[in-house]
XYZ file of C-alpha atoms in Angstrom:
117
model
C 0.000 0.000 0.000
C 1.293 3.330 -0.970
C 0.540 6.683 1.251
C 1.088 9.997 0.396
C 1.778 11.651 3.926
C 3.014 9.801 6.983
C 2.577 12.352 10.696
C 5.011 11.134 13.328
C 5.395 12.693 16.638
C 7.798 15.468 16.718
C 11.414 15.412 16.838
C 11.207 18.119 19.727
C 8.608 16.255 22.039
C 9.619 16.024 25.259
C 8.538 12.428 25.840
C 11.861 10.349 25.417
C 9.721 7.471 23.612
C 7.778 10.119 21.057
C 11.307 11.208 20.138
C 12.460 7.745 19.140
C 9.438 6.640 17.583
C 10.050 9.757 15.352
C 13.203 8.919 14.745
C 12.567 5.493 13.889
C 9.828 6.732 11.601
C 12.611 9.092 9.619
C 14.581 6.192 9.537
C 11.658 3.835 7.903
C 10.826 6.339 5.388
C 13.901 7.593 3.920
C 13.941 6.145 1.130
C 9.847 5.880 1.068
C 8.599 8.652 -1.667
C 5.844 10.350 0.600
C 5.647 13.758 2.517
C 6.337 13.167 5.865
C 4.329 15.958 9.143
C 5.319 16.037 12.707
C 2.634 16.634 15.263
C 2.561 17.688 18.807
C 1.740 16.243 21.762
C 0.924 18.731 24.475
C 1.912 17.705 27.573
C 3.133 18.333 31.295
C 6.091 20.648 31.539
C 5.083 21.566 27.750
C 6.832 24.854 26.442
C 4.964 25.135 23.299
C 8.081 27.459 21.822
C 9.838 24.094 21.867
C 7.415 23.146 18.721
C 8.209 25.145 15.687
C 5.046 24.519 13.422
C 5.643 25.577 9.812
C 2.610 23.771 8.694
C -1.361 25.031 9.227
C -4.801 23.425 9.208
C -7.870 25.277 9.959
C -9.800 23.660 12.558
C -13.732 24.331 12.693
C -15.719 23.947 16.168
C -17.204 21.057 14.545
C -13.569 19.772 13.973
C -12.232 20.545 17.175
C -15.523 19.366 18.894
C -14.670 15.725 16.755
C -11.124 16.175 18.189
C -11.882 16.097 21.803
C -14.642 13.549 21.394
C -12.044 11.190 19.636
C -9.277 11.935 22.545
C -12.559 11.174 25.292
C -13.364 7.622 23.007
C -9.597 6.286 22.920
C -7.375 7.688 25.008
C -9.738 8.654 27.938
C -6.916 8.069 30.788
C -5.028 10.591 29.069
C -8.011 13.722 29.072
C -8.218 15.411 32.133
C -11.131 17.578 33.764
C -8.734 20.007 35.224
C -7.011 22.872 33.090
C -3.955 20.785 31.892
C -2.767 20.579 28.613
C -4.746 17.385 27.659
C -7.963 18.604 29.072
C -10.556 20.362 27.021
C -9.658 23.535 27.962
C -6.022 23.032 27.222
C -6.949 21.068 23.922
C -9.568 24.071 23.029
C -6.758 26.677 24.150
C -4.051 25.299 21.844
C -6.066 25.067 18.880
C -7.039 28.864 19.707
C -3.415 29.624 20.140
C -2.246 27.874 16.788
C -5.238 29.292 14.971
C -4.168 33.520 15.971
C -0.625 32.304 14.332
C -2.639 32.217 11.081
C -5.315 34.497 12.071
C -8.323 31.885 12.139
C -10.411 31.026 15.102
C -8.168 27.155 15.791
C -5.457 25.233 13.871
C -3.809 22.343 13.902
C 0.101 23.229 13.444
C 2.870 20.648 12.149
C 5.754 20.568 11.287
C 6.736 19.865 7.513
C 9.640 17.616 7.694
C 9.652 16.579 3.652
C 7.570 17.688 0.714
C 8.037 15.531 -2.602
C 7.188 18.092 -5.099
């Protein structure tokens, strides 16, 4: 099976095993002919200048709305109620955050590792 775009965690995440399943991913795909996004994970201790995004997507409330409902059906351990980073608020507040960087209401940001052209 061919795919066009592979997203891997980022090479800047501060989670030790994000990093090296992002490296391992570079590794995989080097010679693989597809465009390959990193993502971030917000987290504890986050600093979100750590992630340079150089890549946008507009994010709808419907979109974001989808976004936290997928987070609540599989990773549910992993959403808090409080006002961390993986809560709705901190979800909500990133995508707010990444969306005034492009002057729309919420983004999604990545980071373009390779474009095939």
């Amino acid at each position: 099976t061919k795919y066009d775009i592979i997203f891997t965690h980022s090479l800047d995440d501060l989670n030790e095993d994000h990093r090296v399943i992002a490296e391992a991913t570079l590794i995989a795909c080097r010679k693989y002919p597809a465009d390959i996004y990193a993502y971030e994970v917000p987290c504890y201790n986050y600093n979100v200048f750590t992630f340079k995004p150089n890549f946008y997507v507009e994010l709808n409330a419907l979109q974001l709305a989808d976004k936290i409902d997928k987070m609540e059906t599989f990773y549910p351990e992993e959403l808090n109620d409080d006002y961390s980073p993986r809560s709705y608020w901190g979800i909500t507040n990133l995508a707010g955050y990444r969306g005034m960087q492009i002057g729309k209401q919420y983004a999604e940001a990545f980071q373009l590792i390779r474009k095939i052209i």
